């Protein structure tokens, strides 16, 4: 079965939230303590995406990936969070943990970059957790390079360093 990409709808958001939480736990459990990943629950993450989508859907784009009718990944992009008018931000790219290594992440990445180009942006940026070696290697293989910018965001009670990557479109 091949993966299919399509624009997300409101009906997808609870499933996106559940998938997002499963993805976070699988990806971050090797470097974050368990208490950092207990919350939000899958349902709470679904409500987070429902509310976020309500406010951002006019200027952001969510794409879902399906395999055999099941949600297996998503991407979310929009304007640069630092205000660069020629820059798009890849806010999120998450896969069901069982989907890694099947080309779905790459398909979502190619789709997101194409969408950014179509938006007229000339550069793409993203933030990735510093200790997420798997994700960093994925982005670096895709032509992303470090900008040197770093910030700390909390995941649960844990301050977590993030690195900013960029790539031309």
PDB file of N, CA and C in Angstrom, residues 71-158:
ATOM      1  N   UNK A  71      -4.676   7.139   9.379  1.00  0.00           N
ATOM      2  CA  UNK A  71      -3.798   8.289   9.553  1.00  0.00           C
ATOM      3  C   UNK A  71      -2.433   7.808  10.043  1.00  0.00           C
ATOM      4  N   UNK A  72      -1.373   8.152   9.304  1.00  0.00           N
ATOM      5  CA  UNK A  72      -0.027   7.702   9.681  1.00  0.00           C
ATOM      6  C   UNK A  72       0.970   8.849   9.830  1.00  0.00           C
ATOM      7  N   UNK A  73       0.572  10.083   9.523  1.00  0.00           N
ATOM      8  CA  UNK A  73       1.479  11.206   9.685  1.00  0.00           C
ATOM      9  C   UNK A  73       0.793  12.514   9.339  1.00  0.00           C
ATOM     10  N   UNK A  74       1.467  13.607   9.666  1.00  0.00           N
ATOM     11  CA  UNK A  74       0.957  14.922   9.290  1.00  0.00           C
ATOM     12  C   UNK A  74       2.089  15.935   9.279  1.00  0.00           C
ATOM     13  N   UNK A  75       1.871  17.002   8.536  1.00  0.00           N
ATOM     14  CA  UNK A  75       2.767  18.160   8.568  1.00  0.00           C
ATOM     15  C   UNK A  75       1.913  19.400   8.786  1.00  0.00           C
ATOM     16  N   UNK A  76       2.539  20.441   9.322  1.00  0.00           N
ATOM     17  CA  UNK A  76       1.845  21.694   9.596  1.00  0.00           C
ATOM     18  C   UNK A  76       2.813  22.826   9.317  1.00  0.00           C
ATOM     19  N   UNK A  77       2.418  23.756   8.465  1.00  0.00           N
ATOM     20  CA  UNK A  77       3.309  24.854   8.116  1.00  0.00           C
ATOM     21  C   UNK A  77       2.554  26.163   8.056  1.00  0.00           C
ATOM     22  N   UNK A  78       3.314  27.235   8.164  1.00  0.00           N
ATOM     23  CA  UNK A  78       2.734  28.569   8.122  1.00  0.00           C
ATOM     24  C   UNK A  78       3.822  29.612   8.041  1.00  0.00           C
ATOM     25  N   UNK A  79       3.469  30.856   8.308  1.00  0.00           N
ATOM     26  CA  UNK A  79       4.453  31.934   8.244  1.00  0.00           C
ATOM     27  C   UNK A  79       5.536  31.763   9.311  1.00  0.00           C
ATOM     28  N   UNK A  80       6.691  32.339   9.053  1.00  0.00           N
ATOM     29  CA  UNK A  80       7.819  32.304   9.978  1.00  0.00           C
ATOM     30  C   UNK A  80       7.422  32.873  11.335  1.00  0.00           C
ATOM     31  N   UNK A  81       7.767  32.176  12.417  1.00  0.00           N
ATOM     32  CA  UNK A  81       7.442  32.649  13.765  1.00  0.00           C
ATOM     33  C   UNK A  81       8.280  33.844  14.189  1.00  0.00           C
ATOM     34  N   UNK A  82       9.297  34.185  13.411  1.00  0.00           N
ATOM     35  CA  UNK A  82      10.114  35.355  13.701  1.00  0.00           C
ATOM     36  C   UNK A  82       9.817  36.492  12.731  1.00  0.00           C
ATOM     37  N   UNK A  83       8.777  36.327  11.928  1.00  0.00           N
ATOM     38  CA  UNK A  83       8.292  37.419  11.104  1.00  0.00           C
ATOM     39  C   UNK A  83       8.963  37.628   9.767  1.00  0.00           C
ATOM     40  N   UNK A  84       9.810  36.714   9.323  1.00  0.00           N
ATOM     41  CA  UNK A  84      10.441  36.868   8.017  1.00  0.00           C
ATOM     42  C   UNK A  84       9.407  36.762   6.908  1.00  0.00           C
ATOM     43  N   UNK A  85       9.142  37.844   6.153  1.00  0.00           N
ATOM     44  CA  UNK A  85       8.060  37.808   5.159  1.00  0.00           C
ATOM     45  C   UNK A  85       8.305  36.860   3.988  1.00  0.00           C
ATOM     46  N   UNK A  86       9.554  36.522   3.707  1.00  0.00           N
ATOM     47  CA  UNK A  86       9.863  35.609   2.603  1.00  0.00           C
ATOM     48  C   UNK A  86      10.143  34.198   3.109  1.00  0.00           C
ATOM     49  N   UNK A  87       9.762  33.928   4.375  1.00  0.00           N
ATOM     50  CA  UNK A  87      10.134  32.676   5.032  1.00  0.00           C
ATOM     51  C   UNK A  87       8.911  31.949   5.556  1.00  0.00           C
ATOM     52  N   UNK A  88       8.870  30.657   5.302  1.00  0.00           N
ATOM     53  CA  UNK A  88       7.835  29.794   5.845  1.00  0.00           C
ATOM     54  C   UNK A  88       8.410  28.933   6.950  1.00  0.00           C
ATOM     55  N   UNK A  89       7.561  28.562   7.901  1.00  0.00           N
ATOM     56  CA  UNK A  89       7.967  27.749   9.046  1.00  0.00           C
ATOM     57  C   UNK A  89       7.298  26.385   8.975  1.00  0.00           C
ATOM     58  N   UNK A  90       8.093  25.345   9.004  1.00  0.00           N
ATOM     59  CA  UNK A  90       7.563  23.992   9.159  1.00  0.00           C
ATOM     60  C   UNK A  90       7.360  23.794  10.658  1.00  0.00           C
ATOM     61  N   UNK A  91       6.124  23.987  11.102  1.00  0.00           N
ATOM     62  CA  UNK A  91       5.812  23.916  12.528  1.00  0.00           C
ATOM     63  C   UNK A  91       5.890  22.492  13.066  1.00  0.00           C
ATOM     64  N   UNK A  92       5.497  21.518  12.254  1.00  0.00           N
ATOM     65  CA  UNK A  92       5.429  20.143  12.744  1.00  0.00           C
ATOM     66  C   UNK A  92       5.484  19.167  11.581  1.00  0.00           C
ATOM     67  N   UNK A  93       6.137  18.057  11.828  1.00  0.00           N
ATOM     68  CA  UNK A  93       6.101  16.899  10.934  1.00  0.00           C
ATOM     69  C   UNK A  93       6.215  15.690  11.858  1.00  0.00           C
ATOM     70  N   UNK A  94       5.133  14.942  11.970  1.00  0.00           N
ATOM     71  CA  UNK A  94       5.104  13.795  12.882  1.00  0.00           C
ATOM     72  C   UNK A  94       4.555  12.567  12.173  1.00  0.00           C
ATOM     73  N   UNK A  95       5.091  11.420  12.565  1.00  0.00           N
ATOM     74  CA  UNK A  95       4.666  10.136  12.020  1.00  0.00           C
ATOM     75  C   UNK A  95       4.235   9.204  13.137  1.00  0.00           C
ATOM     76  N   UNK A  96       3.319   8.329  12.821  1.00  0.00           N
ATOM     77  CA  UNK A  96       3.051   7.212  13.710  1.00  0.00           C
ATOM     78  C   UNK A  96       4.378   6.461  13.848  1.00  0.00           C
ATOM     79  N   UNK A  97       4.773   6.069  15.049  1.00  0.00           N
ATOM     80  CA  UNK A  97       6.076   5.412  15.227  1.00  0.00           C
ATOM     81  C   UNK A  97       6.299   4.207  14.311  1.00  0.00           C
ATOM     82  N   UNK A  98       5.260   3.487  13.962  1.00  0.00           N
ATOM     83  CA  UNK A  98       5.415   2.312  13.082  1.00  0.00           C
ATOM     84  C   UNK A  98       5.639   2.703  11.627  1.00  0.00           C
ATOM     85  N   UNK A  99       5.475   3.969  11.314  1.00  0.00           N
ATOM     86  CA  UNK A  99       5.572   4.443   9.928  1.00  0.00           C
ATOM     87  C   UNK A  99       6.989   4.892   9.560  1.00  0.00           C
ATOM     88  N   UNK A 100       7.842   5.043  10.543  1.00  0.00           N
ATOM     89  CA  UNK A 100       9.202   5.516  10.257  1.00  0.00           C
ATOM     90  C   UNK A 100       9.937   4.543   9.350  1.00  0.00           C
ATOM     91  N   UNK A 101      10.703   5.117   8.416  1.00  0.00           N
ATOM     92  CA  UNK A 101      11.491   4.315   7.490  1.00  0.00           C
ATOM     93  C   UNK A 101      10.728   3.854   6.260  1.00  0.00           C
ATOM     94  N   UNK A 102       9.491   4.329   6.070  1.00  0.00           N
ATOM     95  CA  UNK A 102       8.681   3.877   4.936  1.00  0.00           C
ATOM     96  C   UNK A 102       8.527   4.945   3.858  1.00  0.00           C
ATOM     97  N   UNK A 103       9.206   6.095   4.014  1.00  0.00           N
ATOM     98  CA  UNK A 103       9.149   7.154   3.007  1.00  0.00           C
ATOM     99  C   UNK A 103       8.069   8.191   3.250  1.00  0.00           C
ATOM    100  N   UNK A 104       7.270   8.012   4.294  1.00  0.00           N
ATOM    101  CA  UNK A 104       6.175   8.935   4.559  1.00  0.00           C
ATOM    102  C   UNK A 104       6.686  10.297   5.017  1.00  0.00           C
ATOM    103  N   UNK A 105       7.682  10.304   5.872  1.00  0.00           N
ATOM    104  CA  UNK A 105       8.257  11.570   6.318  1.00  0.00           C
ATOM    105  C   UNK A 105       8.820  12.358   5.154  1.00  0.00           C
ATOM    106  N   UNK A 106       9.517  11.669   4.274  1.00  0.00           N
ATOM    107  CA  UNK A 106      10.078  12.335   3.089  1.00  0.00           C
ATOM    108  C   UNK A 106       8.957  12.885   2.199  1.00  0.00           C
ATOM    109  N   UNK A 107       7.901  12.104   1.997  1.00  0.00           N
ATOM    110  CA  UNK A 107       6.778  12.573   1.174  1.00  0.00           C
ATOM    111  C   UNK A 107       6.134  13.819   1.789  1.00  0.00           C
ATOM    112  N   UNK A 108       5.951  13.824   3.106  1.00  0.00           N
ATOM    113  CA  UNK A 108       5.396  14.999   3.770  1.00  0.00           C
ATOM    114  C   UNK A 108       6.338  16.193   3.655  1.00  0.00           C
ATOM    115  N   UNK A 109       7.642  15.946   3.740  1.00  0.00           N
ATOM    116  CA  UNK A 109       8.618  17.033   3.628  1.00  0.00           C
ATOM    117  C   UNK A 109       8.589  17.645   2.234  1.00  0.00           C
ATOM    118  N   UNK A 110       8.618  16.817   1.206  1.00  0.00           N
ATOM    119  CA  UNK A 110       8.588  17.310  -0.173  1.00  0.00           C
ATOM    120  C   UNK A 110       7.308  18.115  -0.402  1.00  0.00           C
ATOM    121  N   UNK A 111       6.192  17.599   0.073  1.00  0.00           N
ATOM    122  CA  UNK A 111       4.915  18.296  -0.061  1.00  0.00           C
ATOM    123  C   UNK A 111       4.949  19.647   0.653  1.00  0.00           C
ATOM    124  N   UNK A 112       5.501  19.696   1.864  1.00  0.00           N
ATOM    125  CA  UNK A 112       5.564  20.946   2.627  1.00  0.00           C
ATOM    126  C   UNK A 112       6.438  21.972   1.918  1.00  0.00           C
ATOM    127  N   UNK A 113       7.576  21.545   1.405  1.00  0.00           N
ATOM    128  CA  UNK A 113       8.465  22.472   0.702  1.00  0.00           C
ATOM    129  C   UNK A 113       7.808  22.998  -0.572  1.00  0.00           C
ATOM    130  N   UNK A 114       7.114  22.126  -1.293  1.00  0.00           N
ATOM    131  CA  UNK A 114       6.379  22.568  -2.489  1.00  0.00           C
ATOM    132  C   UNK A 114       5.306  23.591  -2.118  1.00  0.00           C
ATOM    133  N   UNK A 115       4.601  23.348  -1.021  1.00  0.00           N
ATOM    134  CA  UNK A 115       3.555  24.275  -0.575  1.00  0.00           C
ATOM    135  C   UNK A 115       4.152  25.625  -0.183  1.00  0.00           C
ATOM    136  N   UNK A 116       5.315  25.611   0.431  1.00  0.00           N
ATOM    137  CA  UNK A 116       5.970  26.865   0.805  1.00  0.00           C
ATOM    138  C   UNK A 116       6.379  27.654  -0.441  1.00  0.00           C
ATOM    139  N   UNK A 117       6.912  26.949  -1.422  1.00  0.00           N
ATOM    140  CA  UNK A 117       7.264  27.620  -2.687  1.00  0.00           C
ATOM    141  C   UNK A 117       6.025  28.242  -3.326  1.00  0.00           C
ATOM    142  N   UNK A 118       4.937  27.488  -3.347  1.00  0.00           N
ATOM    143  CA  UNK A 118       3.691  27.973  -3.936  1.00  0.00           C
ATOM    144  C   UNK A 118       3.162  29.194  -3.181  1.00  0.00           C
ATOM    145  N   UNK A 119       3.491  29.308  -1.921  1.00  0.00           N
ATOM    146  CA  UNK A 119       3.091  30.441  -1.093  1.00  0.00           C
ATOM    147  C   UNK A 119       3.937  31.687  -1.413  1.00  0.00           C
ATOM    148  N   UNK A 120       5.038  31.480  -2.160  1.00  0.00           N
ATOM    149  CA  UNK A 120       5.908  32.595  -2.509  1.00  0.00           C
ATOM    150  C   UNK A 120       7.087  32.778  -1.570  1.00  0.00           C
ATOM    151  N   UNK A 121       7.205  31.887  -0.592  1.00  0.00           N
ATOM    152  CA  UNK A 121       8.339  31.981   0.325  1.00  0.00           C
ATOM    153  C   UNK A 121       9.604  31.508  -0.373  1.00  0.00           C
ATOM    154  N   UNK A 122      10.730  32.085  -0.015  1.00  0.00           N
ATOM    155  CA  UNK A 122      12.013  31.742  -0.631  1.00  0.00           C
ATOM    156  C   UNK A 122      12.924  30.967   0.308  1.00  0.00           C
ATOM    157  N   UNK A 123      12.529  30.887   1.569  1.00  0.00           N
ATOM    158  CA  UNK A 123      13.335  30.188   2.563  1.00  0.00           C
ATOM    159  C   UNK A 123      12.390  29.482   3.529  1.00  0.00           C
ATOM    160  N   UNK A 124      12.829  28.338   4.027  1.00  0.00           N
ATOM    161  CA  UNK A 124      12.064  27.574   5.015  1.00  0.00           C
ATOM    162  C   UNK A 124      12.893  27.463   6.291  1.00  0.00           C
ATOM    163  N   UNK A 125      12.205  27.474   7.426  1.00  0.00           N
ATOM    164  CA  UNK A 125      12.857  27.281   8.714  1.00  0.00           C
ATOM    165  C   UNK A 125      12.045  26.290   9.536  1.00  0.00           C
ATOM    166  N   UNK A 126      12.685  25.737  10.550  1.00  0.00           N
ATOM    167  CA  UNK A 126      12.017  24.857  11.505  1.00  0.00           C
ATOM    168  C   UNK A 126      12.816  24.859  12.792  1.00  0.00           C
ATOM    169  N   UNK A 127      12.173  24.427  13.863  1.00  0.00           N
ATOM    170  CA  UNK A 127      12.820  24.199  15.149  1.00  0.00           C
ATOM    171  C   UNK A 127      12.784  22.700  15.425  1.00  0.00           C
ATOM    172  N   UNK A 128      13.893  22.166  15.937  1.00  0.00           N
ATOM    173  CA  UNK A 128      13.952  20.740  16.278  1.00  0.00           C
ATOM    174  C   UNK A 128      14.628  20.607  17.640  1.00  0.00           C
ATOM    175  N   UNK A 129      14.206  19.628  18.421  1.00  0.00           N
ATOM    176  CA  UNK A 129      14.828  19.410  19.724  1.00  0.00           C
ATOM    177  C   UNK A 129      16.293  19.040  19.533  1.00  0.00           C
ATOM    178  N   UNK A 130      17.164  19.713  20.263  1.00  0.00           N
ATOM    179  CA  UNK A 130      18.607  19.506  20.126  1.00  0.00           C
ATOM    180  C   UNK A 130      18.998  18.041  20.294  1.00  0.00           C
ATOM    181  N   UNK A 131      18.351  17.346  21.218  1.00  0.00           N
ATOM    182  CA  UNK A 131      18.740  15.968  21.510  1.00  0.00           C
ATOM    183  C   UNK A 131      18.021  14.928  20.660  1.00  0.00           C
ATOM    184  N   UNK A 132      17.206  15.356  19.717  1.00  0.00           N
ATOM    185  CA  UNK A 132      16.496  14.428  18.841  1.00  0.00           C
ATOM    186  C   UNK A 132      17.375  14.135  17.614  1.00  0.00           C
ATOM    187  N   UNK A 133      18.359  13.268  17.824  1.00  0.00           N
ATOM    188  CA  UNK A 133      19.346  12.970  16.778  1.00  0.00           C
ATOM    189  C   UNK A 133      18.702  12.393  15.524  1.00  0.00           C
ATOM    190  N   UNK A 134      17.676  11.582  15.692  1.00  0.00           N
ATOM    191  CA  UNK A 134      17.010  10.974  14.539  1.00  0.00           C
ATOM    192  C   UNK A 134      16.382  12.043  13.645  1.00  0.00           C
ATOM    193  N   UNK A 135      15.638  12.967  14.251  1.00  0.00           N
ATOM    194  CA  UNK A 135      14.997  14.041  13.472  1.00  0.00           C
ATOM    195  C   UNK A 135      16.044  14.959  12.862  1.00  0.00           C
ATOM    196  N   UNK A 136      17.079  15.287  13.613  1.00  0.00           N
ATOM    197  CA  UNK A 136      18.122  16.173  13.078  1.00  0.00           C
ATOM    198  C   UNK A 136      18.785  15.543  11.852  1.00  0.00           C
ATOM    199  N   UNK A 137      19.058  14.254  11.911  1.00  0.00           N
ATOM    200  CA  UNK A 137      19.670  13.574  10.757  1.00  0.00           C
ATOM    201  C   UNK A 137      18.705  13.577   9.571  1.00  0.00           C
ATOM    202  N   UNK A 138      17.421  13.371   9.824  1.00  0.00           N
ATOM    203  CA  UNK A 138      16.412  13.400   8.759  1.00  0.00           C
ATOM    204  C   UNK A 138      16.421  14.752   8.057  1.00  0.00           C
ATOM    205  N   UNK A 139      16.376  15.824   8.826  1.00  0.00           N
ATOM    206  CA  UNK A 139      16.355  17.156   8.226  1.00  0.00           C
ATOM    207  C   UNK A 139      17.667  17.466   7.505  1.00  0.00           C
ATOM    208  N   UNK A 140      18.769  17.083   8.081  1.00  0.00           N
ATOM    209  CA  UNK A 140      20.062  17.340   7.437  1.00  0.00           C
ATOM    210  C   UNK A 140      20.182  16.591   6.110  1.00  0.00           C
ATOM    211  N   UNK A 141      19.672  15.376   6.050  1.00  0.00           N
ATOM    212  CA  UNK A 141      19.654  14.646   4.767  1.00  0.00           C
ATOM    213  C   UNK A 141      18.791  15.368   3.742  1.00  0.00           C
ATOM    214  N   UNK A 142      17.785  16.105   4.201  1.00  0.00           N
ATOM    215  CA  UNK A 142      16.886  16.847   3.325  1.00  0.00           C
ATOM    216  C   UNK A 142      17.395  18.231   2.942  1.00  0.00           C
ATOM    217  N   UNK A 143      18.636  18.549   3.300  1.00  0.00           N
ATOM    218  CA  UNK A 143      19.220  19.825   2.886  1.00  0.00           C
ATOM    219  C   UNK A 143      19.076  20.959   3.879  1.00  0.00           C
ATOM    220  N   UNK A 144      18.605  20.676   5.077  1.00  0.00           N
ATOM    221  CA  UNK A 144      18.458  21.701   6.110  1.00  0.00           C
ATOM    222  C   UNK A 144      19.794  21.903   6.812  1.00  0.00           C
ATOM    223  N   UNK A 145      20.104  23.154   7.184  1.00  0.00           N
ATOM    224  CA  UNK A 145      21.338  23.464   7.906  1.00  0.00           C
ATOM    225  C   UNK A 145      21.025  24.311   9.138  1.00  0.00           C
ATOM    226  N   UNK A 146      21.869  24.184  10.146  1.00  0.00           N
ATOM    227  CA  UNK A 146      21.700  24.949  11.376  1.00  0.00           C
ATOM    228  C   UNK A 146      21.888  26.437  11.123  1.00  0.00           C
ATOM    229  N   UNK A 147      21.081  27.258  11.785  1.00  0.00           N
ATOM    230  CA  UNK A 147      21.242  28.712  11.694  1.00  0.00           C
ATOM    231  C   UNK A 147      22.111  29.254  12.815  1.00  0.00           C
ATOM    232  N   UNK A 148      22.273  28.497  13.887  1.00  0.00           N
ATOM    233  CA  UNK A 148      22.971  28.967  15.071  1.00  0.00           C
ATOM    234  C   UNK A 148      22.027  29.450  16.157  1.00  0.00           C
ATOM    235  N   UNK A 149      20.756  29.642  15.830  1.00  0.00           N
ATOM    236  CA  UNK A 149      19.770  30.080  16.822  1.00  0.00           C
ATOM    237  C   UNK A 149      19.356  28.906  17.700  1.00  0.00           C
ATOM    238  N   UNK A 150      19.136  29.201  18.965  1.00  0.00           N
ATOM    239  CA  UNK A 150      18.694  28.187  19.920  1.00  0.00           C
ATOM    240  C   UNK A 150      17.698  28.825  20.862  1.00  0.00           C
ATOM    241  N   UNK A 151      16.744  28.030  21.335  1.00  0.00           N
ATOM    242  CA  UNK A 151      15.790  28.485  22.341  1.00  0.00           C
ATOM    243  C   UNK A 151      15.437  27.304  23.226  1.00  0.00           C
ATOM    244  N   UNK A 152      14.927  27.590  24.392  1.00  0.00           N
ATOM    245  CA  UNK A 152      14.425  26.555  25.287  1.00  0.00           C
ATOM    246  C   UNK A 152      12.913  26.646  25.329  1.00  0.00           C
ATOM    247  N   UNK A 153      12.256  25.506  25.172  1.00  0.00           N
ATOM    248  CA  UNK A 153      10.814  25.377  25.313  1.00  0.00           C
ATOM    249  C   UNK A 153      10.574  24.276  26.343  1.00  0.00           C
ATOM    250  N   UNK A 154       9.488  24.399  27.058  1.00  0.00           N
ATOM    251  CA  UNK A 154       9.171  23.370  28.047  1.00  0.00           C
ATOM    252  C   UNK A 154       8.366  22.247  27.411  1.00  0.00           C
ATOM    253  N   UNK A 155       8.773  21.036  27.729  1.00  0.00           N
ATOM    254  CA  UNK A 155       7.966  19.850  27.448  1.00  0.00           C
ATOM    255  C   UNK A 155       7.653  19.280  28.821  1.00  0.00           C
ATOM    256  N   UNK A 156       6.402  19.413  29.219  1.00  0.00           N
ATOM    257  CA  UNK A 156       6.057  19.123  30.604  1.00  0.00           C
ATOM    258  C   UNK A 156       6.857  20.070  31.486  1.00  0.00           C
ATOM    259  N   UNK A 157       7.470  19.542  32.548  1.00  0.00           N
ATOM    260  CA  UNK A 157       8.225  20.410  33.445  1.00  0.00           C
ATOM    261  C   UNK A 157       9.698  20.597  33.043  1.00  0.00           C
ATOM    262  N   UNK A 158      10.075  20.075  31.879  1.00  0.00           N
ATOM    263  CA  UNK A 158      11.487  20.027  31.504  1.00  0.00           C
ATOM    264  C   UNK A 158      11.820  21.072  30.443  1.00  0.00           C
TER     265      UNK A 158
END
